[in-house]
XYZ file of N, CA, C and O in Angstrom:
808
model
N 103.276 53.343 79.013
C 103.410 52.290 79.970
C 103.733 52.868 81.343
O 103.193 52.447 82.340
N 104.520 53.950 81.381
C 104.741 54.621 82.632
C 103.560 55.228 83.268
O 103.344 55.124 84.429
N 102.685 55.812 82.459
C 101.499 56.424 82.943
C 100.556 55.448 83.582
O 99.933 55.632 84.603
N 100.506 54.239 82.916
C 99.577 53.160 83.506
C 100.063 52.760 84.938
O 99.340 52.265 85.796
N 101.379 52.940 85.202
C 101.993 52.519 86.540
C 102.015 53.738 87.530
O 102.640 53.672 88.592
N 101.529 54.907 87.065
C 101.578 56.108 87.849
C 102.873 56.835 87.843
O 103.143 57.683 88.742
N 103.758 56.608 86.841
C 105.003 57.246 86.753
C 104.891 58.544 85.978
O 104.129 58.663 85.062
N 105.863 59.481 86.198
C 106.102 60.663 85.375
C 107.291 60.382 84.511
O 108.214 59.834 85.022
N 107.183 60.796 83.343
C 108.337 60.565 82.338
C 109.012 61.914 82.028
O 108.357 62.823 81.689
N 110.296 61.899 82.028
C 111.172 63.035 81.592
C 112.315 62.665 80.695
O 112.677 61.531 80.695
N 112.540 63.634 79.751
C 113.532 63.223 78.780
C 114.513 64.426 78.584
O 114.158 65.583 78.666
N 115.762 64.071 78.407
C 116.781 65.068 77.926
C 117.427 64.517 76.632
O 117.783 63.345 76.552
N 117.359 65.278 75.625
C 117.927 64.943 74.370
C 119.174 65.813 74.154
O 119.307 66.982 74.583
N 120.207 65.083 73.630
C 121.540 65.782 73.419
C 122.130 65.481 72.060
O 121.734 64.601 71.390
N 123.041 66.345 71.714
C 123.759 66.291 70.436
C 125.254 66.044 70.719
O 125.770 66.580 71.614
N 125.882 65.318 69.780
C 127.319 65.120 69.820
C 127.857 65.987 68.712
O 127.549 65.911 67.583
N 128.853 66.896 69.056
C 129.401 67.822 68.169
C 130.282 67.138 67.113
O 131.107 66.377 67.457
N 130.054 67.479 65.810
C 130.847 67.056 64.726
C 131.243 65.589 64.882
O 132.296 65.100 64.838
N 130.116 64.760 65.074
C 130.311 63.391 65.404
C 131.166 62.535 64.563
O 132.219 62.056 64.958
N 130.837 62.529 63.227
C 131.478 61.676 62.315
C 132.943 62.007 62.194
O 133.988 61.229 62.172
N 133.225 63.342 62.131
C 134.649 63.844 61.986
C 135.420 63.703 63.209
O 136.594 63.826 63.304
N 134.734 63.450 64.396
C 135.399 63.272 65.644
C 135.784 61.915 66.065
O 136.396 61.616 67.028
N 135.332 60.956 65.180
C 135.667 59.483 65.507
C 137.179 59.285 65.395
O 137.797 59.451 64.357
N 137.770 58.868 66.416
C 139.254 58.679 66.509
C 139.594 57.352 65.747
O 139.121 56.280 66.115
N 140.525 57.494 64.868
C 140.942 56.375 64.066
C 141.529 55.201 64.851
O 141.228 54.041 64.654
N 142.350 55.555 65.834
C 143.030 54.559 66.675
C 141.943 53.856 67.515
O 142.087 52.597 67.795
N 140.990 54.577 68.026
C 139.878 53.958 68.823
C 139.079 52.978 68.011
O 138.727 51.933 68.441
N 138.813 53.413 66.719
C 138.074 52.501 65.848
C 138.801 51.153 65.749
O 138.145 50.173 65.844
N 140.035 51.219 65.436
C 140.867 50.050 65.230
C 140.843 49.198 66.493
O 140.663 47.984 66.526
N 141.021 49.825 67.675
C 141.011 49.135 68.950
C 139.685 48.456 69.198
O 139.610 47.283 69.683
N 138.596 49.190 68.963
C 137.218 48.660 69.230
C 136.993 47.430 68.359
O 136.489 46.449 68.771
N 137.336 47.521 67.037
C 137.107 46.356 66.185
C 137.923 45.166 66.645
O 137.317 44.014 66.574
N 139.104 45.389 67.102
C 139.874 44.292 67.590
C 139.239 43.698 68.897
O 139.189 42.505 68.983
N 138.831 44.489 69.810
C 138.245 44.084 71.024
C 136.932 43.336 70.844
O 136.525 42.543 71.636
N 136.258 43.806 69.785
C 134.948 43.219 69.434
C 134.988 41.861 68.682
O 134.051 41.179 68.474
N 136.279 41.509 68.412
C 136.479 40.249 67.888
C 136.382 40.062 66.288
O 136.237 38.990 65.754
N 136.421 41.225 65.725
C 136.460 41.192 64.210
C 137.675 40.509 63.667
O 138.756 40.591 64.243
N 137.529 39.905 62.452
C 138.675 39.214 61.811
C 139.813 40.219 61.615
O 139.606 41.402 61.393
N 141.047 39.625 61.691
C 142.240 40.529 61.416
C 142.197 41.254 60.135
O 142.671 42.362 60.107
N 141.675 40.655 59.102
C 141.666 41.299 57.798
C 140.778 42.558 57.883
O 141.088 43.542 57.191
N 139.723 42.551 58.587
C 138.888 43.658 58.828
C 139.532 44.740 59.631
O 139.485 45.927 59.358
N 140.094 44.313 60.763
C 140.884 45.277 61.603
C 141.941 45.931 60.857
O 142.178 47.142 60.894
N 142.757 45.130 60.054
C 143.781 45.751 59.273
C 143.326 46.750 58.169
O 144.040 47.708 57.941
N 142.170 46.388 57.606
C 141.665 47.285 56.595
C 141.339 48.633 57.108
O 141.735 49.672 56.635
N 140.676 48.667 58.382
C 140.373 49.906 58.960
C 141.473 50.655 59.508
O 141.528 51.865 59.812
N 142.607 49.872 59.904
C 143.695 50.539 60.398
C 144.391 51.375 59.333
O 145.077 52.399 59.631
N 144.172 51.059 58.088
C 144.672 51.828 56.961
C 143.621 52.630 56.267
O 143.960 53.292 55.255
N 142.407 52.596 56.738
C 141.259 53.375 56.160
C 141.406 54.781 56.298
O 141.591 55.314 57.422
N 141.509 55.583 55.209
C 141.531 57.009 55.128
C 142.805 57.522 55.828
O 142.767 58.621 56.300
N 143.884 56.698 55.812
C 145.200 57.179 56.316
C 146.053 57.504 55.197
O 146.111 56.884 54.150
N 146.712 58.705 55.349
C 147.607 59.082 54.339
C 146.990 59.621 53.027
O 147.418 59.580 51.935
N 145.758 60.182 53.260
C 144.920 60.793 52.119
C 145.435 62.225 51.765
O 145.749 62.980 52.696
N 145.446 62.543 50.558
C 145.769 63.859 50.096
C 144.724 64.345 49.111
O 143.999 63.455 48.457
N 144.591 65.591 48.971
C 143.620 66.173 47.950
C 144.149 67.390 47.350
O 145.158 67.971 47.836
N 143.626 67.852 46.247
C 143.970 69.093 45.598
C 142.720 69.943 45.376
O 141.629 69.402 45.187
N 142.863 71.305 45.360
C 141.706 72.162 45.018
C 141.831 72.713 43.652
O 142.991 73.132 43.227
N 140.792 72.737 42.940
C 140.809 73.337 41.587
C 139.928 74.553 41.605
O 138.683 74.451 41.922
N 140.495 75.685 41.382
C 139.768 76.918 41.524
C 140.330 77.967 40.411
O 141.539 78.220 40.300
N 139.403 78.479 39.693
C 139.834 79.518 38.657
C 140.875 78.958 37.735
O 141.906 79.663 37.522
N 140.626 77.776 37.274
C 141.585 77.089 36.317
C 142.889 76.868 36.857
O 143.843 76.721 36.143
N 143.061 76.788 38.148
C 144.364 76.597 38.773
C 144.203 75.505 39.750
O 143.285 75.321 40.516
N 145.194 74.464 39.654
C 145.251 73.275 40.611
C 146.229 73.500 41.622
O 147.444 73.756 41.332
N 145.797 73.316 42.874
C 146.682 73.522 44.041
C 147.701 72.314 44.118
O 147.517 71.278 43.621
N 148.706 72.492 44.869
C 149.597 71.377 45.280
C 148.843 70.519 46.225
O 147.887 70.931 46.904
N 149.106 69.174 46.269
C 148.473 68.227 47.183
C 148.670 68.601 48.593
O 149.804 69.001 48.998
N 147.745 68.469 49.407
C 147.843 68.662 50.924
C 147.011 67.588 51.652
O 146.096 67.083 51.151
N 147.499 67.309 52.834
C 146.852 66.202 53.629
C 145.338 66.470 53.834
O 144.859 67.556 54.088
N 144.571 65.376 53.781
C 143.078 65.509 53.980
C 142.674 64.401 54.914
O 142.139 63.349 54.493
N 142.948 64.496 56.174
C 142.599 63.464 57.169
C 141.167 63.619 57.510
O 140.839 64.297 58.552
N 140.266 63.161 56.649
C 138.866 63.376 56.918
C 138.229 62.387 57.931
O 137.058 62.417 58.248
N 139.106 61.371 58.338
C 138.572 60.356 59.265
C 137.324 59.677 58.585
O 137.371 59.146 57.463
N 136.177 59.596 59.377
C 135.002 59.036 58.859
C 134.133 60.164 58.244
O 133.566 60.915 58.924
N 134.079 60.117 56.931
C 133.371 61.272 56.297
C 131.784 61.141 56.136
O 131.357 60.031 56.181
N 131.144 62.307 56.196
C 129.754 62.276 55.974
C 129.398 61.780 54.594
O 129.965 62.223 53.643
N 128.506 60.811 54.579
C 128.101 60.308 53.240
C 128.838 59.048 52.840
O 128.456 58.412 51.826
N 129.902 58.691 53.554
C 130.544 57.472 53.253
C 129.701 56.260 53.485
O 129.004 56.248 54.508
N 129.815 55.177 52.656
C 128.925 54.056 52.894
C 129.333 53.344 54.142
O 128.542 52.600 54.790
N 130.506 53.504 54.601
C 130.986 52.804 55.858
C 130.688 53.672 57.091
O 130.754 53.161 58.263
N 130.299 54.922 56.957
C 130.075 55.837 58.100
C 128.988 55.312 59.072
O 129.156 55.330 60.336
N 127.856 54.879 58.566
C 126.785 54.365 59.557
C 127.262 53.256 60.375
O 126.933 53.081 61.518
N 128.024 52.237 59.689
C 128.441 51.142 60.402
C 129.497 51.495 61.444
O 129.415 51.090 62.620
N 130.503 52.303 61.042
C 131.517 52.629 61.987
C 130.954 53.512 63.133
O 131.376 53.384 64.291
N 130.058 54.476 62.851
C 129.489 55.284 63.846
C 128.743 54.512 64.946
O 128.692 54.732 66.131
N 128.005 53.391 64.438
C 127.229 52.559 65.343
C 128.267 51.774 66.293
O 127.992 51.495 67.447
N 129.199 51.187 65.606
C 130.187 50.393 66.420
C 130.982 51.267 67.379
O 131.273 50.801 68.470
N 131.197 52.542 67.044
C 131.907 53.433 67.948
C 131.063 53.741 69.188
O 131.535 53.784 70.268
N 129.778 53.897 68.934
C 128.847 54.190 70.178
C 128.416 52.982 70.913
O 127.969 53.095 72.048
N 128.603 51.721 70.370
C 128.203 50.506 70.997
C 128.610 50.381 72.530
O 127.916 50.130 73.394
N 130.019 50.617 72.727
C 130.441 50.509 74.179
C 129.890 51.553 75.061
O 129.781 51.353 76.204
N 129.500 52.739 74.523
C 128.896 53.804 75.333
C 127.566 53.314 75.728
O 127.176 53.444 76.882
N 126.709 52.777 74.751
C 125.406 52.267 75.118
C 125.434 51.191 76.159
O 124.643 51.109 77.126
N 126.361 50.239 75.902
C 126.487 49.112 76.848
C 126.898 49.505 78.248
O 126.284 49.160 79.231
N 127.829 50.415 78.381
C 128.344 50.907 79.635
C 127.294 51.743 80.331
O 127.106 51.655 81.587
N 126.558 52.537 79.596
C 125.486 53.394 80.219
C 124.402 52.482 80.876
O 124.015 52.641 81.959
N 123.984 51.481 80.082
C 123.003 50.599 80.625
C 123.437 49.726 81.717
O 122.684 49.299 82.556
N 124.769 49.508 81.763
C 125.378 48.758 82.920
C 125.379 49.662 84.166
O 125.115 49.148 85.294
N 125.693 50.867 84.024
C 125.829 51.792 85.134
C 124.490 52.426 85.594
O 124.329 52.669 86.740
N 123.572 52.654 84.636
C 122.352 53.462 84.986
C 121.118 52.494 84.766
O 120.524 52.474 83.702
N 120.770 51.792 85.768
C 119.563 50.959 85.666
C 118.291 51.655 85.759
O 117.232 51.181 85.417
N 118.386 52.983 86.197
C 117.139 53.746 86.462
C 116.970 54.754 85.284
O 116.189 55.734 85.444
N 117.638 54.533 84.184
C 117.495 55.420 83.024
C 117.608 54.591 81.703
O 118.246 53.517 81.710
N 117.019 54.996 80.669
C 117.095 54.460 79.413
C 117.841 55.371 78.446
O 117.710 56.601 78.502
N 118.609 54.871 77.486
C 119.333 55.623 76.551
C 118.999 55.045 75.133
O 119.192 53.894 74.885
N 118.565 55.981 74.292
C 118.421 55.577 72.823
C 119.243 56.546 71.980
O 119.476 57.673 72.399
N 119.694 56.142 70.851
C 120.575 56.951 69.975
C 120.319 56.783 68.564
O 119.989 55.714 68.073
N 120.397 57.876 67.848
C 120.292 57.814 66.395
C 121.469 58.633 65.970
O 121.449 59.887 65.851
N 122.575 57.991 65.532
C 123.854 58.617 65.161
C 124.219 59.497 66.234
O 124.575 59.108 67.294
N 124.295 60.852 65.949
C 124.798 61.876 66.847
C 123.671 62.480 67.823
O 123.932 63.290 68.598
N 122.426 61.929 67.725
C 121.324 62.434 68.534
C 120.993 61.392 69.580
O 120.611 60.236 69.274
N 121.210 61.749 70.832
C 120.897 60.777 71.933
C 119.716 61.322 72.826
O 119.398 62.477 72.934
N 119.055 60.311 73.402
C 117.969 60.651 74.304
C 117.934 59.839 75.518
O 118.135 58.669 75.506
N 117.936 60.535 76.705
C 117.943 59.906 78.051
C 116.526 60.034 78.587
O 115.917 61.036 78.597
N 116.004 58.789 78.992
C 114.564 58.748 79.463
C 114.601 58.210 80.893
O 115.196 57.157 81.150
N 113.831 58.833 81.804
C 113.714 58.424 83.105
C 112.292 58.472 83.529
O 111.486 59.331 82.997
N 111.934 57.667 84.534
C 110.507 57.594 84.999
C 110.617 57.406 86.544
O 111.388 56.603 87.039
N 109.759 58.151 87.226
C 109.578 58.085 88.662
C 108.150 58.451 89.074
O 107.432 58.923 88.306
N 107.913 58.339 90.367
C 106.657 58.732 90.900
C 106.504 60.327 90.997
O 105.419 60.850 90.964
N 107.748 60.996 91.063
C 107.706 62.441 91.290
C 108.629 63.057 90.248
O 109.661 62.472 89.805
N 108.450 64.415 90.011
C 109.356 65.108 89.126
C 110.713 65.310 89.829
O 111.735 65.305 89.151
N 110.664 65.449 91.121
C 112.035 65.622 91.924
C 112.861 64.358 91.627
O 114.144 64.542 91.471
N 112.356 63.189 91.714
C 113.143 62.029 91.519
C 113.691 61.993 89.990
O 114.782 61.595 89.783
N 112.771 62.381 89.094
C 113.198 62.452 87.711
C 114.391 63.406 87.539
O 115.343 63.117 86.769
N 114.335 64.573 88.093
C 115.414 65.526 88.059
C 116.717 65.001 88.429
O 117.719 65.291 87.834
N 116.719 64.297 89.571
C 117.867 63.716 90.087
C 118.485 62.647 89.179
O 119.689 62.621 88.809
N 117.619 61.777 88.645
C 117.948 60.752 87.746
C 118.565 61.355 86.419
O 119.587 60.790 85.894
N 117.890 62.358 85.935
C 118.450 63.038 84.708
C 119.798 63.657 84.851
O 120.666 63.346 83.982
N 120.004 64.282 85.873
C 121.373 64.900 86.137
C 122.366 63.774 86.240
O 123.575 64.009 85.669
N 122.189 62.779 86.987
C 123.100 61.665 87.209
C 123.404 60.986 85.861
O 124.570 60.683 85.534
N 122.293 60.688 85.121
C 122.444 60.000 83.802
C 123.159 60.847 82.719
O 123.988 60.383 82.002
N 122.946 62.084 82.815
C 123.580 63.001 81.862
C 125.093 63.096 82.199
O 125.883 63.104 81.250
N 125.463 63.099 83.437
C 126.859 63.136 83.845
C 127.522 61.811 83.360
O 128.762 61.846 82.934
N 126.913 60.697 83.501
C 127.406 59.521 83.063
C 127.629 59.489 81.562
O 128.720 59.100 81.017
N 126.699 60.056 80.844
C 126.835 60.136 79.327
C 127.979 61.038 78.999
O 128.701 60.763 78.000
N 128.114 62.118 79.650
C 129.302 63.087 79.444
C 130.593 62.408 79.640
O 131.473 62.512 78.778
N 130.690 61.637 80.692
C 131.947 60.927 80.984
C 132.285 59.809 79.995
O 133.433 59.788 79.558
N 131.278 59.137 79.550
C 131.455 58.036 78.577
C 131.916 58.601 77.254
O 132.777 58.041 76.595
N 131.176 59.666 76.765
C 131.518 60.163 75.413
C 132.871 60.881 75.524
O 133.620 60.770 74.548
N 133.211 61.664 76.602
C 134.474 62.289 76.656
C 135.601 61.254 76.647
O 136.685 61.487 76.034
N 135.441 60.101 77.198
C 136.476 59.071 77.219
C 136.809 58.561 75.872
O 137.823 58.073 75.540
N 135.844 58.679 74.912
C 136.093 58.298 73.539
C 136.350 59.515 72.572
O 136.452 59.364 71.377
N 136.660 60.698 73.184
C 136.978 61.878 72.408
C 135.884 62.572 71.796
O 136.047 63.352 70.842
N 134.590 62.291 72.261
C 133.448 62.932 71.736
C 133.050 64.093 72.621
O 133.298 64.135 73.856
N 132.269 65.104 72.043
C 131.915 66.261 72.756
C 130.467 66.476 72.815
O 129.815 66.501 71.761
N 129.882 66.465 74.033
C 128.422 66.791 74.084
C 128.225 68.241 73.943
O 128.914 69.123 74.645
N 127.380 68.622 73.103
C 127.011 70.061 72.971
C 125.903 70.428 73.948
O 124.751 70.422 73.643
N 126.383 70.935 75.142
C 125.484 71.195 76.169
C 124.390 72.237 75.778
O 123.233 72.098 76.163
N 124.855 73.139 74.988
C 123.831 74.314 74.697
C 122.752 73.829 73.694
O 121.854 74.452 73.470
N 122.893 72.626 73.097
C 121.905 72.106 72.176
C 120.974 71.097 72.911
O 120.078 70.590 72.230
N 121.210 70.830 74.158
C 120.402 69.952 74.898
C 118.937 70.486 75.061
O 118.755 71.695 75.188
N 118.022 69.507 75.055
C 116.598 69.859 75.239
C 116.016 68.901 76.288
O 116.465 67.756 76.423
N 114.850 69.401 76.909
C 114.243 68.514 77.883
C 112.654 68.724 77.650
O 112.139 69.676 77.129
N 111.968 67.636 77.995
C 110.500 67.712 78.043
C 110.004 66.728 79.066
O 110.637 65.720 79.320
N 108.941 67.130 79.774
C 108.272 66.288 80.779
C 106.909 65.829 80.203
O 106.128 66.748 79.692
N 106.589 64.572 80.291
C 105.323 64.201 79.781
C 104.349 63.973 80.881
O 104.586 63.346 81.888
N 103.139 64.582 80.662
C 102.097 64.527 81.707
C 100.753 64.780 81.054
O 100.701 65.688 80.212
N 99.743 64.026 81.405
C 98.395 64.341 80.951
C 97.558 65.020 81.987
O 96.385 65.366 81.723
N 98.189 65.317 83.184
C 97.447 66.055 84.163
C 97.423 67.569 83.749
O 98.395 68.153 83.397
N 96.198 68.136 83.818
C 95.995 69.470 83.394
C 96.844 70.402 84.309
O 96.803 70.424 85.493
N 97.653 71.330 83.564
C 98.411 72.297 84.275
C 99.373 71.627 85.333
O 99.623 72.160 86.339
N 99.981 70.519 84.940
C 100.924 69.951 85.858
C 102.238 70.791 85.811
O 102.403 71.535 84.981
N 103.048 70.453 86.812
C 104.349 71.188 86.866
C 105.241 70.826 85.673
O 105.073 69.810 85.162
N 106.037 71.803 85.322
C 107.016 71.680 84.286
C 108.389 72.090 84.724
O 108.934 73.183 84.350
N 108.988 71.344 85.730
C 110.152 71.772 86.391
C 111.343 72.005 85.465
O 111.589 71.328 84.556
N 112.210 73.001 85.946
C 113.407 73.286 85.228
C 114.444 72.151 85.501
O 114.392 71.439 86.489
N 115.333 71.899 84.489
C 116.263 70.849 84.660
C 117.728 71.397 84.760
O 118.252 72.142 83.909
N 118.347 70.893 85.802
C 119.766 71.212 86.074
C 120.612 70.111 85.562
O 120.588 69.033 86.257
N 121.302 70.288 84.489
C 122.141 69.144 83.937
C 123.467 69.141 84.554
O 124.210 68.094 84.406
N 123.933 70.118 85.368
C 125.135 70.003 86.050
C 126.310 70.596 85.250
O 127.474 70.513 85.593
N 126.004 71.019 84.029
C 127.050 71.648 83.070
C 126.472 72.910 82.503
O 125.315 72.949 82.199
N 127.430 73.917 82.387
C 126.983 75.175 81.738
C 126.711 74.855 80.241
O 127.342 73.979 79.657
N 125.733 75.374 79.786
C 124.916 76.539 80.183
C 123.883 76.188 81.187
O 123.279 77.128 81.841
N 123.505 74.960 81.358
C 122.335 74.601 82.029
C 122.530 74.050 83.398
O 122.531 72.777 83.724
N 123.004 74.890 84.366
C 123.172 74.535 85.728
C 122.975 75.650 86.661
O 122.968 76.854 86.256
N 122.918 75.396 87.929
C 122.784 76.493 88.913
C 121.623 77.381 88.681
O 120.433 77.022 88.613
N 121.964 78.724 88.449
C 120.912 79.729 88.247
C 120.359 79.802 86.875
O 119.493 80.529 86.481
N 120.959 79.006 85.947
C 120.451 78.937 84.501
C 120.120 77.521 84.061
O 120.757 77.026 83.193
N 119.077 76.965 84.699
C 118.740 75.602 84.343
C 118.040 75.532 82.916
O 117.688 76.593 82.409
N 117.984 74.354 82.394
C 117.302 74.127 81.094
C 115.852 74.241 81.319
O 115.244 73.618 82.185
N 115.216 75.019 80.402
C 113.755 75.171 80.414
C 113.104 74.134 79.457
O 113.345 74.119 78.271
N 112.302 73.194 80.145
C 111.746 72.122 79.274
C 110.828 72.726 78.254
O 110.112 73.676 78.367
N 110.768 72.040 77.057
C 109.876 72.381 75.927
C 108.492 71.909 76.250
O 108.284 70.906 76.879
N 107.541 72.522 75.629
C 106.190 72.065 75.705
C 105.868 71.133 74.469
O 105.035 70.263 74.480
N 106.697 71.383 73.330
C 106.641 70.545 72.141
C 108.036 70.279 71.730
O 108.909 71.155 71.719
N 108.446 69.058 71.443
C 109.769 68.578 71.135
C 109.771 67.999 69.779
O 109.042 66.975 69.504
N 110.660 68.431 68.907
C 110.733 67.931 67.572
C 111.930 66.967 67.624
O 113.120 67.341 67.865
N 111.685 65.706 67.264
C 112.822 64.724 67.218
C 112.578 63.760 66.016
O 111.529 63.225 65.838
N 113.614 63.815 65.079
C 113.581 62.959 63.928
C 112.300 63.161 63.134
O 111.647 62.266 62.555
N 111.957 64.436 63.029
C 110.818 64.788 62.183
C 109.472 64.637 62.892
O 108.441 64.899 62.169
N 109.361 64.201 64.050
C 108.055 64.074 64.706
C 108.011 65.145 65.842
O 109.008 65.312 66.602
N 106.839 65.717 65.941
C 106.633 66.753 67.022
C 105.878 65.998 68.247
O 104.783 65.555 68.081
N 106.520 66.013 69.398
C 105.974 65.341 70.511
C 105.493 66.364 71.531
O 106.298 67.272 71.913
N 104.234 66.385 71.907
C 103.701 67.319 72.863
C 103.724 66.623 74.198
O 103.873 65.370 74.328
N 103.520 67.392 75.291
C 103.600 66.785 76.640
C 102.619 65.695 76.936
O 102.811 64.927 77.759
N 101.435 65.857 76.290
C 100.342 64.816 76.522
C 100.327 63.719 75.497
O 99.504 62.801 75.659
N 101.337 63.744 74.581
C 101.388 62.778 73.425
C 100.082 62.563 72.697
O 99.624 61.524 72.399
N 99.500 63.709 72.487
C 98.263 63.757 71.703
C 98.528 63.926 70.147
O 97.681 63.784 69.362
N 99.759 64.408 69.850
C 100.271 64.686 68.555
C 99.439 65.623 67.699
O 99.502 65.660 66.412
N 98.745 66.555 68.437
C 98.021 67.661 67.718
C 99.043 68.578 66.938
O 98.786 69.014 65.861
N 100.182 68.868 67.655
C 101.222 69.691 67.070
C 101.768 69.093 65.774
O 102.137 69.697 64.806
N 101.999 67.771 65.911
C 102.533 67.071 64.727
C 101.578 67.136 63.550
O 101.970 67.329 62.448
N 100.285 66.991 63.813
C 99.295 67.025 62.747
C 99.207 68.376 62.099
O 98.954 68.539 60.857
N 99.473 69.495 62.934
C 99.515 70.872 62.345
C 100.592 70.983 61.358
O 100.539 71.656 60.392
């Protein structure tokens, strides 16, 4: 759609470090309360995974019990629900603050999408939107893994520019900007710059 309007499209993909294990128990309870969930639901999650203990069995010996504050564990049936509810205010606030960027998320994988008439405008928008995302996630105790961030510029113009991206955070800032990919793998799909999907078919 952007190409039909003469826009250039740029993307920065990011990862949240140890997402499920980083969900703050107190924040979950507060969010559920603010979102208007019934008291019985809020109270359930206020006690969910609190005071858990476990033992290790190794070489026919059983250890003494020790605390196992696993928070929201990988594989728990409630993890997808809680992780989505935890990110909901981030998505809401991002779209409120950044009208010139789009944000989509799949659990701990996020994607910032911007469009403009020039690459220069896109670079400014990406840096600003990434900073907003960093601030919002940090406020909830989440950590953006800057070194895992990726970028790609979409263009069907032959040998178009592929400008470097300054995210404003190390590693990718100043003299060491992020080098955009020519092929980007996301959720099992290989996206090339021209969206021809030849790499995906390979």
